[in-house]
Amino acid sequence: MFSDLATLFIHFADAAAPAAQAVADTGVPAGTPEAPSLTESLMRMLPIILLAFGVMYLMTASQRKRQKEIAKQQSELKVGDRVVTTAGIFGKVVSIDGAAVMLQVSEGTRIPFRRDAVTDILKDGDKAESSDKK
């Protein structure tokens, strides 16, 4: 088909000319797919982003629920309630003055606490390990 090497090179040069012109015009070789646009990239990542936010929401939902329950208990605190503080101290509420709560932890021992230091109100059936039960 090709009689000499020179005609073979000329044939290949003619065949490659459109591809070379495309590279010169766009800077991207012919046949190379174009890079996705920013919108396309975001649309591809959208399910992953939504999944990450969903997981974070589920992880914090139970914590928010518990915090709301504690805040409700602290606002409904009344004299005579048996409580547990954040330090793990069991006591009985003897007075409430705004944000301060006075707890009796044993006979004759009263300690002031902030109202938000109370983490749990004990029911009548709950056992408290206080020193007045020994």
PDB file of C-alpha atoms in Angstrom:
ATOM      1  CA  MET A   1       0.000   0.000   0.000  1.00  0.00           C
ATOM      2  CA  PHE A   2       2.746   2.490   0.991  1.00  0.00           C
ATOM      3  CA  SER A   3       5.744   2.269  -1.231  1.00  0.00           C
ATOM      4  CA  ASP A   4       8.190   3.977   1.025  1.00  0.00           C
ATOM      5  CA  LEU A   5       8.624   5.206   4.535  1.00  0.00           C
ATOM      6  CA  ALA A   6       8.149   8.877   3.632  1.00  0.00           C
ATOM      7  CA  THR A   7       4.629   8.335   2.296  1.00  0.00           C
ATOM      8  CA  LEU A   8       3.773   6.381   5.454  1.00  0.00           C
ATOM      9  CA  PHE A   9       4.777   9.361   7.623  1.00  0.00           C
ATOM     10  CA  ILE A  10       2.832  11.765   5.420  1.00  0.00           C
ATOM     11  CA  HIS A  11      -0.251   9.570   5.727  1.00  0.00           C
ATOM     12  CA  PHE A  12       0.016   9.475   9.552  1.00  0.00           C
ATOM     13  CA  ALA A  13       0.599  13.244   9.677  1.00  0.00           C
ATOM     14  CA  ASP A  14      -2.540  13.864   7.614  1.00  0.00           C
ATOM     15  CA  ALA A  15      -4.571  11.534   9.868  1.00  0.00           C
ATOM     16  CA  ALA A  16      -3.308  13.184  13.067  1.00  0.00           C
ATOM     17  CA  ALA A  17      -3.809  16.768  11.880  1.00  0.00           C
ATOM     18  CA  PRO A  18      -7.432  17.154  13.162  1.00  0.00           C
ATOM     19  CA  ALA A  19      -6.483  15.800  16.607  1.00  0.00           C
ATOM     20  CA  ALA A  20      -3.454  18.080  16.787  1.00  0.00           C
ATOM     21  CA  GLN A  21      -5.624  21.050  15.805  1.00  0.00           C
ATOM     22  CA  ALA A  22      -8.150  20.147  18.582  1.00  0.00           C
ATOM     23  CA  VAL A  23      -5.357  20.047  21.173  1.00  0.00           C
ATOM     24  CA  ALA A  24      -4.070  23.408  19.968  1.00  0.00           C
ATOM     25  CA  ASP A  25      -7.556  24.967  20.128  1.00  0.00           C
ATOM     26  CA  THR A  26      -8.765  23.670  23.501  1.00  0.00           C
ATOM     27  CA  GLY A  27      -5.662  22.451  25.279  1.00  0.00           C
ATOM     28  CA  VAL A  28      -7.361  19.077  25.755  1.00  0.00           C
ATOM     29  CA  PRO A  29      -6.502  16.088  23.533  1.00  0.00           C
ATOM     30  CA  ALA A  30      -9.325  14.912  21.260  1.00  0.00           C
ATOM     31  CA  GLY A  31     -11.211  11.973  22.736  1.00  0.00           C
ATOM     32  CA  THR A  32     -10.469  13.095  26.297  1.00  0.00           C
ATOM     33  CA  PRO A  33     -13.700  13.656  28.233  1.00  0.00           C
ATOM     34  CA  GLU A  34     -14.238  17.163  29.526  1.00  0.00           C
ATOM     35  CA  ALA A  35     -13.800  17.835  33.238  1.00  0.00           C
ATOM     36  CA  PRO A  36     -17.165  17.957  35.034  1.00  0.00           C
ATOM     37  CA  SER A  37     -18.468  21.393  35.893  1.00  0.00           C
ATOM     38  CA  LEU A  38     -18.804  22.592  39.476  1.00  0.00           C
ATOM     39  CA  THR A  39     -22.545  21.943  39.425  1.00  0.00           C
ATOM     40  CA  GLU A  40     -22.061  18.378  38.212  1.00  0.00           C
ATOM     41  CA  SER A  41     -19.434  17.763  40.897  1.00  0.00           C
ATOM     42  CA  LEU A  42     -21.737  19.088  43.634  1.00  0.00           C
ATOM     43  CA  MET A  43     -24.638  16.980  42.371  1.00  0.00           C
ATOM     44  CA  ARG A  44     -22.431  13.880  42.546  1.00  0.00           C
ATOM     45  CA  MET A  45     -21.401  14.702  46.117  1.00  0.00           C
ATOM     46  CA  LEU A  46     -24.898  15.715  47.293  1.00  0.00           C
ATOM     47  CA  PRO A  47     -25.953  12.221  48.492  1.00  0.00           C
ATOM     48  CA  ILE A  48     -22.738  11.857  50.505  1.00  0.00           C
ATOM     49  CA  ILE A  49     -23.182  15.310  52.061  1.00  0.00           C
ATOM     50  CA  LEU A  50     -26.826  14.584  52.947  1.00  0.00           C
ATOM     51  CA  LEU A  51     -25.863  11.230  54.455  1.00  0.00           C
ATOM     52  CA  ALA A  52     -23.165  12.870  56.612  1.00  0.00           C
ATOM     53  CA  PHE A  53     -25.614  15.471  57.931  1.00  0.00           C
ATOM     54  CA  GLY A  54     -28.190  12.741  58.626  1.00  0.00           C
ATOM     55  CA  VAL A  55     -25.709  10.704  60.645  1.00  0.00           C
ATOM     56  CA  MET A  56     -24.635  13.779  62.650  1.00  0.00           C
ATOM     57  CA  TYR A  57     -28.282  14.611  63.376  1.00  0.00           C
ATOM     58  CA  LEU A  58     -29.020  11.111  64.624  1.00  0.00           C
ATOM     59  CA  MET A  59     -25.922  11.111  66.811  1.00  0.00           C
ATOM     60  CA  THR A  60     -26.916  14.336  68.542  1.00  0.00           C
ATOM     61  CA  ALA A  61     -30.704  13.798  68.734  1.00  0.00           C
ATOM     62  CA  SER A  62     -30.610  11.606  71.849  1.00  0.00           C
ATOM     63  CA  GLN A  63     -28.202  13.990  73.575  1.00  0.00           C
ATOM     64  CA  ARG A  64     -30.481  16.975  72.873  1.00  0.00           C
ATOM     65  CA  LYS A  65     -33.469  15.004  74.176  1.00  0.00           C
ATOM     66  CA  ARG A  66     -31.644  14.188  77.434  1.00  0.00           C
ATOM     67  CA  GLN A  67     -30.579  17.830  77.872  1.00  0.00           C
ATOM     68  CA  LYS A  68     -34.194  18.972  77.483  1.00  0.00           C
ATOM     69  CA  GLU A  69     -35.333  16.426  80.086  1.00  0.00           C
ATOM     70  CA  ILE A  70     -32.672  17.616  82.568  1.00  0.00           C
ATOM     71  CA  ALA A  71     -33.595  21.277  81.992  1.00  0.00           C
ATOM     72  CA  LYS A  72     -37.265  20.444  82.594  1.00  0.00           C
ATOM     73  CA  GLN A  73     -36.413  18.596  85.828  1.00  0.00           C
ATOM     74  CA  GLN A  74     -34.273  21.508  87.031  1.00  0.00           C
ATOM     75  CA  SER A  75     -37.067  23.983  86.396  1.00  0.00           C
ATOM     76  CA  GLU A  76     -39.593  21.781  88.282  1.00  0.00           C
ATOM     77  CA  LEU A  77     -37.271  21.255  91.268  1.00  0.00           C
ATOM     78  CA  LYS A  78     -39.017  21.731  94.633  1.00  0.00           C
ATOM     79  CA  VAL A  79     -38.204  21.525  98.335  1.00  0.00           C
ATOM     80  CA  GLY A  80     -38.150  17.939  99.590  1.00  0.00           C
ATOM     81  CA  ASP A  81     -36.928  16.338  96.336  1.00  0.00           C
ATOM     82  CA  ARG A  82     -34.100  13.835  96.616  1.00  0.00           C
ATOM     83  CA  VAL A  83     -31.537  14.619  93.937  1.00  0.00           C
ATOM     84  CA  VAL A  84     -28.142  13.700  92.495  1.00  0.00           C
ATOM     85  CA  THR A  85     -25.672  16.403  91.426  1.00  0.00           C
ATOM     86  CA  THR A  86     -23.137  16.379  88.598  1.00  0.00           C
ATOM     87  CA  ALA A  87     -20.489  15.523  91.215  1.00  0.00           C
ATOM     88  CA  GLY A  88     -22.479  12.443  92.214  1.00  0.00           C
ATOM     89  CA  ILE A  89     -23.581  13.857  95.565  1.00  0.00           C
ATOM     90  CA  PHE A  90     -26.939  12.612  96.837  1.00  0.00           C
ATOM     91  CA  GLY A  91     -29.009  15.032  98.847  1.00  0.00           C
ATOM     92  CA  LYS A  92     -32.388  16.434  99.723  1.00  0.00           C
ATOM     93  CA  VAL A  93     -33.455  19.903  98.586  1.00  0.00           C
ATOM     94  CA  VAL A  94     -34.090  22.069 101.658  1.00  0.00           C
ATOM     95  CA  SER A  95     -34.362  25.470  99.955  1.00  0.00           C
ATOM     96  CA  ILE A  96     -34.361  27.051  96.518  1.00  0.00           C
ATOM     97  CA  ASP A  97     -33.289  30.635  95.916  1.00  0.00           C
ATOM     98  CA  GLY A  98     -33.324  31.466  92.184  1.00  0.00           C
ATOM     99  CA  ALA A  99     -30.370  29.675  90.612  1.00  0.00           C
ATOM    100  CA  ALA A 100     -29.096  28.347  93.972  1.00  0.00           C
ATOM    101  CA  VAL A 101     -30.261  25.153  95.654  1.00  0.00           C
ATOM    102  CA  MET A 102     -29.397  24.149  99.221  1.00  0.00           C
ATOM    103  CA  LEU A 103     -28.964  20.395  99.632  1.00  0.00           C
ATOM    104  CA  GLN A 104     -28.872  18.488 102.868  1.00  0.00           C
ATOM    105  CA  VAL A 105     -26.401  15.655 102.282  1.00  0.00           C
ATOM    106  CA  SER A 106     -26.447  14.314 105.847  1.00  0.00           C
ATOM    107  CA  GLU A 107     -27.883  15.315 109.211  1.00  0.00           C
ATOM    108  CA  GLY A 108     -26.615  18.837 109.916  1.00  0.00           C
ATOM    109  CA  THR A 109     -24.664  19.149 106.651  1.00  0.00           C
ATOM    110  CA  ARG A 110     -26.023  21.498 104.026  1.00  0.00           C
ATOM    111  CA  ILE A 111     -24.231  22.440 100.825  1.00  0.00           C
ATOM    112  CA  PRO A 112     -25.267  25.106  98.330  1.00  0.00           C
ATOM    113  CA  PHE A 113     -25.298  24.151  94.633  1.00  0.00           C
ATOM    114  CA  ARG A 114     -26.296  25.815  91.428  1.00  0.00           C
ATOM    115  CA  ARG A 115     -29.645  24.597  90.134  1.00  0.00           C
ATOM    116  CA  ASP A 116     -28.028  23.354  86.910  1.00  0.00           C
ATOM    117  CA  ALA A 117     -25.711  21.084  88.950  1.00  0.00           C
ATOM    118  CA  VAL A 118     -28.700  18.841  89.691  1.00  0.00           C
ATOM    119  CA  THR A 119     -28.741  16.080  87.074  1.00  0.00           C
ATOM    120  CA  ASP A 120     -31.391  13.715  88.372  1.00  0.00           C
ATOM    121  CA  ILE A 121     -34.376  13.708  90.706  1.00  0.00           C
ATOM    122  CA  LEU A 122     -34.751  10.412  92.535  1.00  0.00           C
ATOM    123  CA  LYS A 123     -38.148   8.772  92.783  1.00  0.00           C
ATOM    124  CA  ASP A 124     -39.384   7.204  96.023  1.00  0.00           C
ATOM    125  CA  GLY A 125     -38.362   3.738  94.834  1.00  0.00           C
ATOM    126  CA  ASP A 126     -34.785   4.742  93.894  1.00  0.00           C
ATOM    127  CA  LYS A 127     -32.043   3.901  96.343  1.00  0.00           C
ATOM    128  CA  ALA A 128     -29.663   6.673  97.311  1.00  0.00           C
ATOM    129  CA  GLU A 129     -26.349   5.824  98.867  1.00  0.00           C
ATOM    130  CA  SER A 130     -26.201   8.684 101.318  1.00  0.00           C
ATOM    131  CA  SER A 131     -24.437   8.694 104.665  1.00  0.00           C
ATOM    132  CA  ASP A 132     -27.696   9.060 106.651  1.00  0.00           C
ATOM    133  CA  LYS A 133     -28.791   5.562 105.598  1.00  0.00           C
ATOM    134  CA  LYS A 134     -25.808   3.793 107.183  1.00  0.00           C
TER     135      LYS A 134
END
